[in-house]
Coordinates of C-alpha atoms and ligand atoms in Angstrom, one line a residue:
X1 CA 41.7 11.2 17.0
X2 CA 38.3 12.8 16.7
X3 CA 37.8 15.5 19.4
X4 CA 34.9 13.9 21.2
X5 CA 36.9 10.7 21.5
X6 CA 39.8 12.6 22.9
X7 CA 37.6 14.4 25.4
X8 CA 36.0 11.1 26.3
X9 CA 39.4 9.5 26.9
X10 CA 40.7 12.3 29.1
X11 CA 37.4 12.5 31.0
X12 CA 37.6 8.7 31.7
X13 CA 41.1 9.1 33.0
X14 CA 40.0 12.0 35.3
X15 CA 36.9 10.0 36.5
X16 CA 39.0 6.9 37.3
X17 CA 41.5 9.1 39.3
X18 CA 38.6 10.4 41.4
X19 CA 36.4 7.2 41.4
X20 CA 38.7 4.2 40.9
X21 CA 35.7 1.8 40.9
X22 CA 33.6 3.6 38.3
X23 CA 32.4 1.8 35.2
X24 CA 34.1 3.9 32.6
X25 CA 31.9 2.6 29.7
X26 CA 29.1 4.8 31.1
X27 CA 31.3 7.9 30.7
X28 CA 30.4 9.2 27.3
X29 CA 30.7 12.5 25.5
X30 CA 27.9 13.5 23.1
X31 CA 27.1 16.5 20.9
X32 CA 25.3 19.2 22.8
X33 CA 21.7 19.4 21.8
X34 CA 21.9 23.2 21.9
X35 CA 25.0 24.9 20.6
X36 CA 24.4 27.7 23.1
X37 CA 25.8 25.5 25.8
X38 CA 28.8 24.1 24.0
X39 CA 29.8 21.6 21.3
X40 CA 29.9 18.5 23.4
X41 CA 28.5 17.5 26.8
X42 CA 28.6 14.6 29.3
X43 CA 25.9 13.7 31.8
X44 CA 27.9 10.8 33.2
X45 CA 28.9 12.5 36.5
X46 CA 25.3 12.9 37.5
X47 CA 24.5 9.2 37.5
X48 CA 27.9 8.4 39.0
X49 CA 27.2 10.8 41.8
X50 CA 23.7 9.5 42.3
X51 CA 24.8 5.9 42.7
X52 CA 27.3 7.1 45.4
X53 CA 24.8 9.5 47.1
X54 CA 27.2 12.4 46.4
X55 CA 26.5 15.9 45.4
X56 CA 26.9 15.9 41.6
X57 CA 28.2 19.4 41.2
X58 CA 30.8 18.7 43.8
X59 CA 31.9 15.5 42.1
X60 CA 32.0 17.4 38.8
X61 CA 34.2 20.0 40.3
X62 CA 36.6 17.3 41.6
X63 CA 36.7 15.6 38.2
X64 CA 37.2 18.8 36.3
X65 CA 40.1 19.6 38.7
X66 CA 41.8 16.5 37.3
X67 CA 40.9 17.1 33.7
X68 CA 43.4 18.7 31.4
X69 CA 41.9 19.7 28.0
X70 CA 43.8 22.9 27.5
X71 CA 45.2 21.7 24.1
X72 CA 41.8 21.3 22.5
X73 CA 39.0 22.9 24.5
X74 CA 38.1 26.2 26.1
X75 CA 37.5 26.2 29.9
X76 CA 35.2 23.2 30.8
X77 CA 31.9 24.4 32.2
X78 CA 29.8 22.7 34.9
X79 CA 26.2 23.4 34.2
X80 CA 22.8 22.7 35.8
X81 CA 22.7 19.6 38.0
X82 CA 26.2 18.5 37.0
X83 CA 26.5 18.5 33.2
X84 CA 29.9 19.1 31.8
X85 CA 30.0 21.3 28.7
X86 CA 32.9 21.4 26.3
X87 CA 33.6 23.9 23.6
X88 CA 36.3 23.2 21.0
X89 CA 39.0 25.7 20.4
X90 CA 38.7 27.0 16.8
X91 CA 42.1 25.6 15.9
X92 CA 41.1 22.1 17.1
X93 CA 38.1 22.2 14.9
X94 CA 40.1 23.3 11.9
X95 CA 42.8 20.7 12.6
X96 CA 40.2 17.9 12.8
X97 CA 38.8 18.9 9.4
X98 CA 42.2 19.2 8.0
X99 CA 43.0 15.7 9.1
X100 CA 40.3 14.3 6.8
X101 CA 41.5 16.5 3.9
X102 CA 44.9 15.0 4.3
X103 CA 43.5 11.5 3.9
X104 CA 42.3 10.6 7.4
X105 CA 39.0 8.6 7.9
X106 CA 35.8 10.4 7.1
X107 CA 34.8 11.5 10.7
X108 CA 34.2 7.9 11.9
X109 CA 36.5 5.2 13.2
X110 CA 36.3 1.5 12.5
X111 CA 36.0 -0.6 15.6
X112 CA 39.2 -2.1 16.9
X113 CA 37.3 -5.1 18.2
X114 CA 35.1 -6.3 15.3
X115 CA 32.1 -8.5 16.2
X116 CA 30.4 -11.0 14.0
X117 CA 26.8 -9.9 13.4
X118 CA 24.3 -12.0 11.5
X119 CA 21.5 -9.9 9.9
X120 CA 18.4 -11.9 9.0
X121 CA 16.2 -9.7 6.8
X122 CA 13.8 -9.5 3.8
X123 CA 12.9 -13.3 4.0
X124 CA 9.9 -13.3 1.7
X125 CA 7.7 -16.3 1.0
X126 CA 8.0 -18.5 -2.0
X127 CA 5.1 -18.7 -4.5
X128 CA 3.7 -15.4 -3.2
X129 CA 4.4 -12.0 -4.6
X130 CA 6.8 -9.9 -2.6
X131 CA 4.5 -7.2 -1.4
X132 CA 4.9 -3.8 0.1
X133 CA 5.2 -5.3 3.6
X134 CA 8.5 -6.9 2.6
X135 CA 10.0 -3.6 1.6
X136 CA 10.6 -2.4 5.1
X137 CA 12.5 -5.4 6.2
X138 CA 14.5 -5.4 3.0
X139 CA 15.4 -1.7 3.2
X140 CA 15.9 -1.5 6.9
X141 CA 17.9 -4.7 7.1
X142 CA 20.1 -3.7 4.2
X143 CA 20.9 -0.4 5.8
X144 CA 21.7 -1.9 9.2
X145 CA 24.1 -4.4 7.5
X146 CA 25.8 -1.5 5.6
X147 CA 26.2 0.7 8.6
X148 CA 27.7 -2.2 10.7
X149 CA 30.0 -3.1 7.9
X150 CA 31.2 0.5 7.5
X151 CA 32.0 0.6 11.2
X152 CA 34.2 -2.5 10.8
X153 CA 32.0 -5.3 12.1
X154 CA 32.0 -8.7 10.4
X155 CA 28.5 -8.8 8.9
X156 CA 26.8 -12.0 7.6
X157 CA 23.5 -11.4 5.8
X158 CA 21.1 -14.3 5.5
X159 CA 17.8 -14.3 3.6
X160 CA 15.6 -16.8 5.5
X161 CA 13.1 -17.5 2.7
X162 CA 9.7 -18.9 3.6
X163 CA 10.2 -21.9 1.2
X164 CA 8.5 -24.6 3.2
X165 CA 5.1 -24.7 4.9
X166 CA 1.5 -25.5 4.7
X167 CA 0.8 -23.3 1.7
X168 CA 2.6 -25.9 -0.5
X169 CA -0.2 -28.5 0.0
X170 CA -2.7 -26.2 -1.6
X171 CA -0.3 -25.0 -4.2
X172 CA 0.5 -28.6 -5.2
X173 CA -3.2 -29.4 -5.7
X174 CA -3.6 -26.3 -7.8
X175 CA -0.5 -27.1 -9.8
X176 CA -1.5 -30.6 -10.6
X177 CA -5.1 -30.0 -11.5
X178 CA -5.6 -26.3 -12.6
X179 CA -2.3 -25.1 -13.9
X180 CA -2.4 -22.8 -16.9
X181 CA 0.9 -23.3 -18.6
X182 CA 0.6 -20.1 -20.8
X183 CA -0.1 -17.9 -17.8
X184 CA 2.7 -19.5 -15.9
X185 CA 5.1 -18.5 -18.6
X186 CA 3.8 -14.9 -18.7
X187 CA 3.7 -14.2 -15.0
X188 CA 4.7 -17.1 -12.8
X189 CA 4.0 -15.4 -9.6
X190 CA 0.5 -14.2 -10.6
X191 CA -0.3 -17.8 -11.8
X192 CA 0.9 -19.4 -8.5
X193 CA -1.0 -16.8 -6.5
X194 CA -4.1 -17.6 -8.6
X195 CA -3.7 -21.4 -7.9
X196 CA -3.2 -20.8 -4.2
X197 CA -6.3 -18.6 -4.0
X198 CA -8.4 -21.0 -6.0
X199 CA -7.6 -24.0 -3.8
X200 CA -7.7 -22.0 -0.7
X201 CA -11.2 -20.6 -1.4
X202 CA -12.5 -24.0 -2.5
X203 CA -11.1 -25.6 0.7
X204 CA -13.3 -23.4 2.8
X205 CA -16.4 -25.1 1.6
X206 CA -15.1 -28.4 0.2
X207 CA -13.6 -30.7 2.9
X208 CA -12.3 -33.1 0.1
X209 CA -10.2 -30.3 -1.3
X210 CA -8.7 -29.5 2.1
X211 CA -8.0 -33.2 2.6
X212 CA -6.3 -33.4 -0.8
X213 CA -4.1 -30.5 0.1
X214 CA -3.1 -32.1 3.3
X215 CA -2.2 -35.3 1.6
X216 CA 0.0 -33.5 -1.0
X217 CA 1.8 -31.8 1.8
X218 CA 2.4 -35.0 3.7
X219 CA 3.8 -36.5 0.5
X220 CA 6.0 -33.6 -0.1
X221 CA 7.4 -33.7 3.4
X222 CA 8.0 -37.5 3.1
X223 CA 10.2 -36.7 0.1
X224 CA 7.9 -37.7 -2.8
X225 CA 9.9 -37.1 -6.0
X226 CA 7.1 -35.7 -8.1
X227 CA 6.0 -33.2 -5.4
X228 CA 9.6 -32.2 -4.7
X229 CA 10.2 -31.5 -8.4
X230 CA 7.2 -29.2 -8.5
X231 CA 8.2 -27.5 -5.3
X232 CA 11.7 -26.9 -6.7
X233 CA 10.2 -25.4 -9.8
X234 CA 8.0 -23.1 -7.7
X235 CA 11.0 -22.0 -5.6
X236 CA 13.1 -21.3 -8.7
X237 CA 10.4 -19.2 -10.3
X238 CA 10.0 -17.2 -7.1
X239 CA 13.7 -16.8 -6.7
X240 CA 14.0 -15.1 -10.0
X241 CA 11.3 -12.7 -9.1
X242 CA 13.0 -11.9 -5.8
X243 CA 16.3 -11.4 -7.6
X244 CA 14.9 -8.9 -10.1
X245 CA 13.7 -6.8 -7.1
X246 CA 16.9 -7.1 -5.2
X247 CA 18.9 -6.1 -8.3
X248 CA 16.7 -3.0 -8.6
X249 CA 17.1 -2.2 -4.9
X250 CA 20.9 -2.9 -4.9
X251 CA 20.5 -5.5 -2.1
X252 CA 22.7 -8.5 -1.8
X253 CA 22.9 -11.4 0.6
X254 CA 25.8 -13.5 1.7
X255 CA 23.5 -16.5 2.1
X256 CA 19.9 -17.6 1.3
X257 CA 19.3 -20.4 3.6
X258 CA 15.5 -20.8 3.4
X259 CA 13.4 -22.6 5.9
X260 CA 13.6 -25.9 3.9
X261 CA 17.4 -26.1 4.6
X262 CA 16.6 -27.1 8.2
X263 CA 14.0 -29.9 7.5
X264 CA 16.4 -32.8 8.3
X265 CA 17.2 -31.4 11.7
X266 CA 13.7 -30.9 13.0
X267 CA 12.7 -34.3 14.3
X268 CA 15.9 -34.8 16.4
X269 CA 15.7 -31.2 17.6
X270 CA 12.2 -31.7 18.9
X271 CA 13.3 -35.0 20.5
X272 CA 16.2 -33.2 22.2
X273 CA 14.0 -30.5 23.6
X274 CA 11.6 -33.1 24.9
X275 CA 14.3 -35.2 26.5
X276 CA 15.9 -32.3 28.2
X277 CA 12.5 -31.3 29.7
X278 CA 12.4 -28.0 27.8
X279 CA 9.3 -29.0 25.9
X280 CA 6.4 -31.1 27.1
X281 CA 3.2 -32.6 25.7
X282 CA 0.2 -30.4 25.6
X283 CA -3.1 -31.5 24.0
X284 CA -1.4 -33.9 21.7
X285 CA 1.2 -31.4 20.6
X286 CA 4.6 -30.5 22.0
X287 CA 5.0 -27.1 23.6
X288 CA 7.4 -24.9 25.6
X289 CA 5.9 -23.0 28.5
X290 CA 6.9 -19.7 30.1
X291 CA 5.1 -19.8 33.4
X292 CA 7.6 -17.6 35.2
X293 CA 7.1 -14.7 32.8
X294 CA 3.7 -12.9 33.4
X295 CA 3.2 -11.7 29.8
X296 CA 4.0 -15.1 28.4
X297 CA 2.2 -17.2 30.9
X298 CA -0.7 -17.9 28.6
X299 CA 1.4 -18.1 25.4
X300 CA 3.2 -21.4 25.1
X301 CA 5.2 -21.9 21.9
X302 CA 4.3 -25.0 19.8
X303 CA 7.2 -26.8 18.4
X304 CA 5.3 -29.8 17.0
X305 CA 1.6 -30.0 16.1
X306 CA -0.6 -32.9 17.0
X307 CA -0.4 -34.2 13.4
X308 CA 3.4 -34.3 13.7
X309 CA 4.1 -31.2 11.6
X310 CA 6.7 -28.7 12.8
X311 CA 6.2 -25.0 13.4
X312 CA 7.8 -21.7 12.5
X313 CA 9.5 -21.7 15.9
X314 CA 11.0 -25.1 15.4
X315 CA 12.6 -24.1 12.1
X316 CA 13.9 -20.9 13.6
X317 CA 15.5 -22.9 16.5
X318 CA 17.3 -25.1 14.0
X319 CA 18.3 -22.0 12.1
X320 CA 19.8 -20.3 15.1
X321 CA 21.6 -23.5 16.1
X322 CA 23.1 -23.6 12.5
X323 CA 24.2 -20.0 12.8
X324 CA 25.8 -20.5 16.2
X325 CA 27.7 -23.6 15.1
X326 CA 28.9 -22.3 11.7
X327 CA 29.5 -18.6 12.3
X328 CA 29.9 -18.2 16.1
X329 CA 28.2 -14.8 15.9
X330 CA 28.3 -12.3 18.7
X331 CA 24.9 -11.1 17.7
X332 CA 22.0 -12.1 15.5
X333 CA 19.6 -9.4 14.4
X334 CA 16.1 -10.2 13.0
X335 CA 14.3 -7.5 11.0
X336 CA 10.5 -8.2 10.7
X337 CA 7.2 -6.4 11.3
X338 CA 6.0 -5.8 14.8
X339 CA 3.4 -8.6 14.7
X340 CA 6.2 -11.1 15.2
X341 CA 7.3 -9.8 18.5
X342 CA 5.8 -12.7 20.5
X343 CA 7.4 -15.2 18.2
X344 CA 10.9 -13.8 18.7
X345 CA 10.4 -13.4 22.5
X346 CA 9.5 -17.1 22.7
X347 CA 12.3 -18.1 20.3
X348 CA 15.0 -16.3 22.2
X349 CA 13.8 -17.7 25.6
X350 CA 13.7 -21.3 24.3
X351 CA 17.1 -20.9 22.7
X352 CA 18.6 -19.6 26.0
X353 CA 17.3 -22.6 27.9
X354 CA 18.6 -24.9 25.2
X355 CA 22.0 -23.4 24.6
X356 CA 23.0 -22.2 28.1
X357 CA 26.7 -22.0 27.0
X358 CA 26.4 -19.0 24.7
X359 CA 26.0 -15.3 25.5
X360 CA 25.3 -14.4 21.9
X361 CA 23.1 -11.3 21.7
X362 CA 19.7 -11.8 20.1
X363 CA 17.8 -8.7 18.8
X364 CA 14.4 -8.4 17.2
X365 CA 14.4 -5.1 15.2
X366 CA 10.7 -4.6 14.4
X367 CA 8.8 -2.0 12.5
X368 CA 5.3 -0.7 11.9
X369 CA 3.1 -0.8 8.8
X370 CA 2.8 1.4 5.7
X371 CA -0.5 3.1 5.5
X372 CA -2.3 4.6 2.5
X373 CA -3.2 8.3 2.5
X374 CA -6.6 7.4 4.0
X375 CA -4.7 6.1 7.1
X376 CA -5.7 2.5 6.4
X377 CA -3.3 -0.3 5.3
X378 CA -1.7 0.6 2.0
X379 CA -3.6 -1.2 -0.8
X380 CA -4.6 -0.8 -4.4
X381 CA -7.9 0.9 -5.3
X382 CA -9.4 -2.6 -5.7
X383 CA -8.3 -3.4 -2.2
X384 CA -5.5 -5.8 -3.2
X385 CA -2.1 -5.8 -1.5
X386 CA 0.4 -3.8 -3.5
X387 CA 3.1 -5.7 -5.4
X388 CA 6.6 -4.4 -4.6
X389 CA 7.6 -4.6 -8.3
X390 CA 4.6 -2.4 -9.3
X391 CA 5.5 0.1 -6.6
X392 CA 9.2 0.3 -7.7
X393 CA 8.1 0.7 -11.4
X394 CA 5.8 3.5 -10.5
X395 CA 8.5 5.3 -8.4
X396 CA 10.7 5.4 -11.5
X397 CA 8.0 6.5 -13.8
X398 CA 7.0 9.4 -11.5
X399 CA 10.6 10.4 -11.1
X400 CA 11.0 10.3 -14.9
X401 CA 8.2 12.7 -15.3
X402 CA 9.8 15.2 -12.9
X403 CA 13.2 14.8 -14.5
X404 CA 11.8 15.2 -18.0
X405 CA 10.1 18.4 -17.0
X406 CA 13.2 19.8 -15.3
X407 CA 15.7 18.7 -17.9
X408 CA 14.0 18.0 -21.2
X409 CA 17.3 18.3 -23.1
X410 CA 19.1 15.4 -21.5
X411 CA 19.2 12.3 -23.6
X412 CA 16.5 9.8 -22.7
X413 CA 18.9 7.1 -21.4
X414 CA 20.4 9.6 -19.0
X415 CA 16.9 10.8 -17.9
X416 CA 16.0 7.2 -17.2
X417 CA 19.1 6.6 -15.2
X418 CA 18.5 9.7 -13.1
X419 CA 14.8 8.6 -12.6
X420 CA 16.0 5.1 -11.4
X421 CA 18.3 6.6 -8.8
X422 CA 15.9 9.3 -7.7
X423 CA 12.8 7.1 -7.7
X424 CA 14.3 4.2 -5.8
X425 CA 16.1 6.5 -3.5
X426 CA 12.9 8.3 -2.7
X427 CA 11.1 5.1 -1.7
X428 CA 14.0 3.9 0.5
X429 CA 14.4 7.3 2.2
X430 CA 10.7 7.6 3.0
X431 CA 10.9 4.2 4.6
X432 CA 13.9 4.9 6.7
X433 CA 13.0 8.4 7.8
X434 CA 10.2 7.7 10.3
X435 CA 10.8 6.1 13.6
X436 CA 10.7 2.5 12.5
X437 CA 8.2 1.4 15.2
X438 CA 5.5 3.8 14.1
X439 CA 3.3 3.3 11.1
X440 CA 3.8 5.8 8.3
X441 CA 1.7 7.1 5.4
X442 CA 2.9 6.4 2.0
X443 CA 2.8 9.6 -0.1
X444 CA 4.3 9.9 -3.6
X445 CA 4.2 13.7 -3.5
X446 CA 6.0 13.9 -0.2
X447 CA 8.8 11.5 -1.0
X448 CA 9.5 12.8 -4.4
X449 CA 9.5 16.5 -3.4
X450 CA 12.7 18.4 -4.1
X451 CA 12.2 20.3 -0.8
X452 CA 11.9 19.0 2.7
X453 CA 13.5 16.0 4.3
X454 CA 13.6 13.7 1.2
X455 CA 16.1 11.7 -0.8
X456 CA 15.7 13.9 -3.9
X457 CA 16.5 17.0 -1.8
X458 CA 19.7 15.4 -0.4
X459 CA 20.7 14.0 -3.8
X460 CA 20.1 17.5 -5.2
X461 CA 22.3 19.0 -2.5
X462 CA 25.1 16.6 -3.4
X463 CA 24.7 17.3 -7.2
X464 CA 24.9 21.1 -6.4
X465 CA 28.2 20.6 -4.6
X466 CA 29.5 18.7 -7.6
X467 CA 28.5 21.5 -9.9
X468 CA 30.4 24.0 -7.7
X469 CA 33.5 22.0 -8.5
X470 CA 32.8 21.9 -12.2
X471 CA 32.5 25.6 -12.2
X472 CA 35.6 26.0 -10.1
X473 CA 37.5 23.9 -12.6
X474 CA 36.3 26.1 -15.5
X475 CA 37.3 29.3 -13.7
X476 CA 40.6 28.0 -12.6
X477 CA 41.7 25.9 -15.6
X478 CA 44.3 23.3 -14.6
X479 CA 46.2 25.1 -11.8
X480 CA 45.0 24.4 -8.3
X481 CA 46.5 25.6 -5.1
X482 CA 48.9 23.2 -3.5
X483 CA 48.2 22.1 0.1
X484 CA 45.1 24.2 0.8
X485 CA 44.3 24.9 4.4
X486 CA 41.0 25.0 6.2
X487 CA 40.3 28.4 7.8
X488 CA 37.1 28.9 9.6
X489 CA 36.3 32.6 9.6
X490 CA 32.5 32.9 9.8
X491 CA 30.1 31.2 12.2
X492 CA 28.5 29.4 9.2
X493 CA 31.8 27.7 8.4
X494 CA 32.3 26.7 12.0
X495 CA 28.8 25.3 12.4
X496 CA 29.1 23.3 9.2
X497 CA 32.5 22.0 10.3
X498 CA 31.2 21.0 13.8
X499 CA 28.3 19.1 12.2
X500 CA 30.6 17.2 9.9
X501 CA 32.6 16.0 13.0
X502 CA 29.5 14.3 14.3
X503 CA 29.0 11.9 11.4
X504 CA 30.7 9.0 13.2
X505 CA 28.7 9.5 16.4
X506 CA 25.5 9.3 14.4
X507 CA 26.6 6.1 12.6
X508 CA 27.4 4.5 16.0
X509 CA 24.0 5.5 17.4
X510 CA 22.3 4.0 14.3
X511 CA 24.1 0.8 14.9
X512 CA 23.5 0.7 18.6
X513 CA 19.8 1.4 18.4
X514 CA 19.1 0.0 15.0
X515 CA 17.6 3.3 13.9
X516 CA 18.6 4.7 10.5
X517 CA 16.3 7.7 11.0
X518 CA 19.0 9.3 13.1
X519 CA 21.2 9.3 10.0
X520 CA 18.4 10.7 7.8
X521 CA 17.9 13.6 10.1
X522 CA 21.7 14.2 10.5
X523 CA 22.1 14.4 6.7
X524 CA 19.1 16.7 6.4
X525 CA 20.6 19.0 9.0
X526 CA 23.9 18.8 7.2
X527 CA 22.3 20.0 4.0
X528 CA 20.8 22.8 6.0
X529 CA 24.1 23.9 7.5
X530 CA 25.6 23.7 4.0
X531 CA 22.9 25.9 2.5
X532 CA 23.4 28.5 5.3
X533 CA 27.2 28.4 4.7
X534 CA 26.8 28.7 0.9
X535 CA 24.4 31.5 1.0
X536 CA 26.5 33.5 3.4
X537 CA 30.0 32.7 2.4
X538 CA 30.9 33.3 -1.3
X539 CA 33.0 30.4 -2.6
X540 CA 33.9 31.1 -6.2
X541 CA 34.0 34.9 -5.7
X542 CA 36.4 34.9 -2.7
X543 CA 40.1 35.5 -2.7
X544 CA 42.3 32.4 -3.5
X545 CA 43.2 31.1 0.0
X546 CA 39.6 31.6 1.3
X547 CA 38.3 30.0 -1.8
X548 CA 40.5 27.0 -1.4
X549 CA 39.4 26.6 2.2
X550 CA 35.7 26.9 1.3
X551 CA 36.1 24.4 -1.5
X552 CA 37.5 22.0 1.0
X553 CA 34.4 22.5 3.2
X554 CA 32.2 21.9 0.1
X555 CA 34.2 18.7 -0.6
X556 CA 34.0 17.3 2.9
X557 CA 30.2 18.0 2.9
X558 CA 29.8 16.2 -0.4
X559 CA 31.8 13.3 0.8
X560 CA 29.7 12.9 4.0
X561 CA 26.5 13.3 2.0
X562 CA 27.6 10.6 -0.4
X563 CA 28.8 8.2 2.2
X564 CA 25.7 8.8 4.4
X565 CA 23.3 8.2 1.5
X566 CA 25.4 5.1 0.4
X567 CA 24.9 3.4 3.8
X568 CA 21.2 4.1 3.4
X569 CA 21.5 2.2 0.2
X570 CA 20.8 5.4 -1.9
X571 CA 22.9 6.4 -4.9
X572 CA 24.0 9.9 -5.7
X573 CA 24.3 11.7 -9.0
X574 CA 27.0 14.2 -10.3
X575 CA 24.3 16.1 -12.1
X576 CA 20.5 16.2 -11.7
Ligands
LIG1 N1 9.1 -15.3 6.0 C1 8.7 -14.5 7.2 C2 7.6 -13.6 6.7 O1 7.5 -13.3 5.6 C3 9.9 -13.7 7.8 C4 11.0 -14.5 8.3 C5 11.9 -13.7 9.3 N2 13.0 -14.5 9.8 C6 13.1 -15.5 10.6 N3 14.2 -16.1 10.9 N4 11.9 -15.9 11.2 O2 6.9 -13.1 7.6

C-alpha cells in the first residue's frame, strides 16, 4: 500500500475511535506543501474540531494518542492550529520505491469501485472548419478521459457533432446554386465555408435569399430526399476532415452521436415536458423558467421556437436521456468553452426536474480562450480564425527546424517523426498547462522552448534518462546485477523518491477537479528533482551497488515521466 494511503487508513481508524460519528471521507492525507514540516499532512482534525466546538489541538492530541504509525513514520507532530505532520522513515520510502521496481503499480492505485463516466468533448460543427477554439475541448477532454481510464473508471467518450441546425438552410441554397465542383474536390471545407458565407452575407440584404434558406431547412427537416442526400455528403466531407485531425492528435472516440441522431425524439420530448408542466408557452414559443434561482430568473431556456424548430437545449436533453438509458452513467462531463455556462446550467436544471429518479452527476468543465501575442483573440494576420489543421502543420514545421539544427545528421524520416512528436506535444502541453479557466497567450517560442515548463523540456528529460541506460549498457556489456536494491543515501535521492510517490495523488486530483495543469506542474517538478539528483549523485561513475540503486531511480523517473506525458496525450522519444 502507498504510504499516504496507509497513514490515511490508520488516521481514519484513530479518528473513529475518538469520534465515532465523524464522516471519515473528510479525513485525508496530502503531501506537505513545504518539506520543512514533513512529507505528508492532514488538516482534517481542525474542521472536525470546529464542527464540534472543540479545541483542535486537544482533539489532535487525543487522536494521535490512538494513532500507531511506528512501522512507517517518525513521531507524528501536531503543528499550528491542529495540523498533523507526518515524516516517512527512510526505510519506508525505500521499500515503497522497491515495491514498484518489483512489479507493483506505478505509484497509483486503480479504483476498486469503478464508475461509468461519459465524456462529451471536441464536438465540432459540420461544414465548418475545425478552428483553434475546438483544440482546447479536444485536448482537455481527451486528457480527462485518459486520466479517468488510467485510474480504473469505465469511460465512454462521445463526440457530439454539430451536424444539424439552421446553418444547413443557407448551405443548401449555396450548394444548389453556387457550388464549384472543382473547388469542392480540392478543399471541401473551404468550399462549404465559402458557400455558407456567400449566402449568409447575401441574406443580410436580400430577404428572398433568407426565405429560400428557411424553405430549404424546412424541407430538410421534413425528410426531403434530395436535401438529405446533400446533407449526408456535407457531413461525410466534414467527418474526413475531422478524422485527419484526430489521427494527428491521437484522439479516439467510442461514439460519434451527432445532434442529428436525436431528431426523431424531439417532438415527443417537448410534448412530455409540456404535459408535465416543466415547460410552458411563452410568446408563441415553449420555454422552461427558473424563477426560484436569482441568477436564472431572467433567463428562461427555449425548447421550441415559435416557428416549431427545436433548440440546442432540446437536442441536449434528448442526448442526456439517451446516455442515461443506454449507459447508466454515474457522471456525464461536458468540455466546452466558458460561453456555454448558462446553457449547461439550464440543461442540468431541466434534466433534474424531468428525471427526478437519477442522481447521476453532471459536470460542465469549461475553459477560457486562446489569445494572440497582442492579447486579442488569436487570429491570422488577415483577421481570420485560425484553422486547426494549419496550426498543427506549423507546429510540426517549426519543430522540424529546431530538430534539423540540433541533429542535422539524422535521416530526414526520423527528423520528421521527432518533429511530429515534439510539435504536437508542444501544442497540447501549452494548452493543458494554464489553469483551464483563464485565457492564455499562444506563443510558438514559449511552447517549443527546450527550457522551462514545456513539453519539449519534459520529452528531453525523458530522452536523457534513456540515454543514461544506453551508456550503462555499453559500459556494462551484458551482465547486470541481479535483484538490485534501492538505497537512498543523499537528500537528492530521497527528495526525488518522495516526489515519485506523489504521482497517484496528483492523478486523483486531476480527475476530481478536472484540472490537468496539476499533472503538468508535477512532471515539471519531477524533472527538476531529477536534474538535482543527477547533478549531485554520479550514476555511471559510482560503485556497483550504488550505481544499481541510482539506475533504478532513473528508471522509475523515466517511467513516471512517460506515463504522465501519455495521459496528457503526449508521446515520448528514446532519443531526441
Ligand atoms: N457543437 C458545439 C460547439 O461547437 C459543442 C457541443 C458540446 N456538447 C454538447 N453536448 N452540447 O460549440
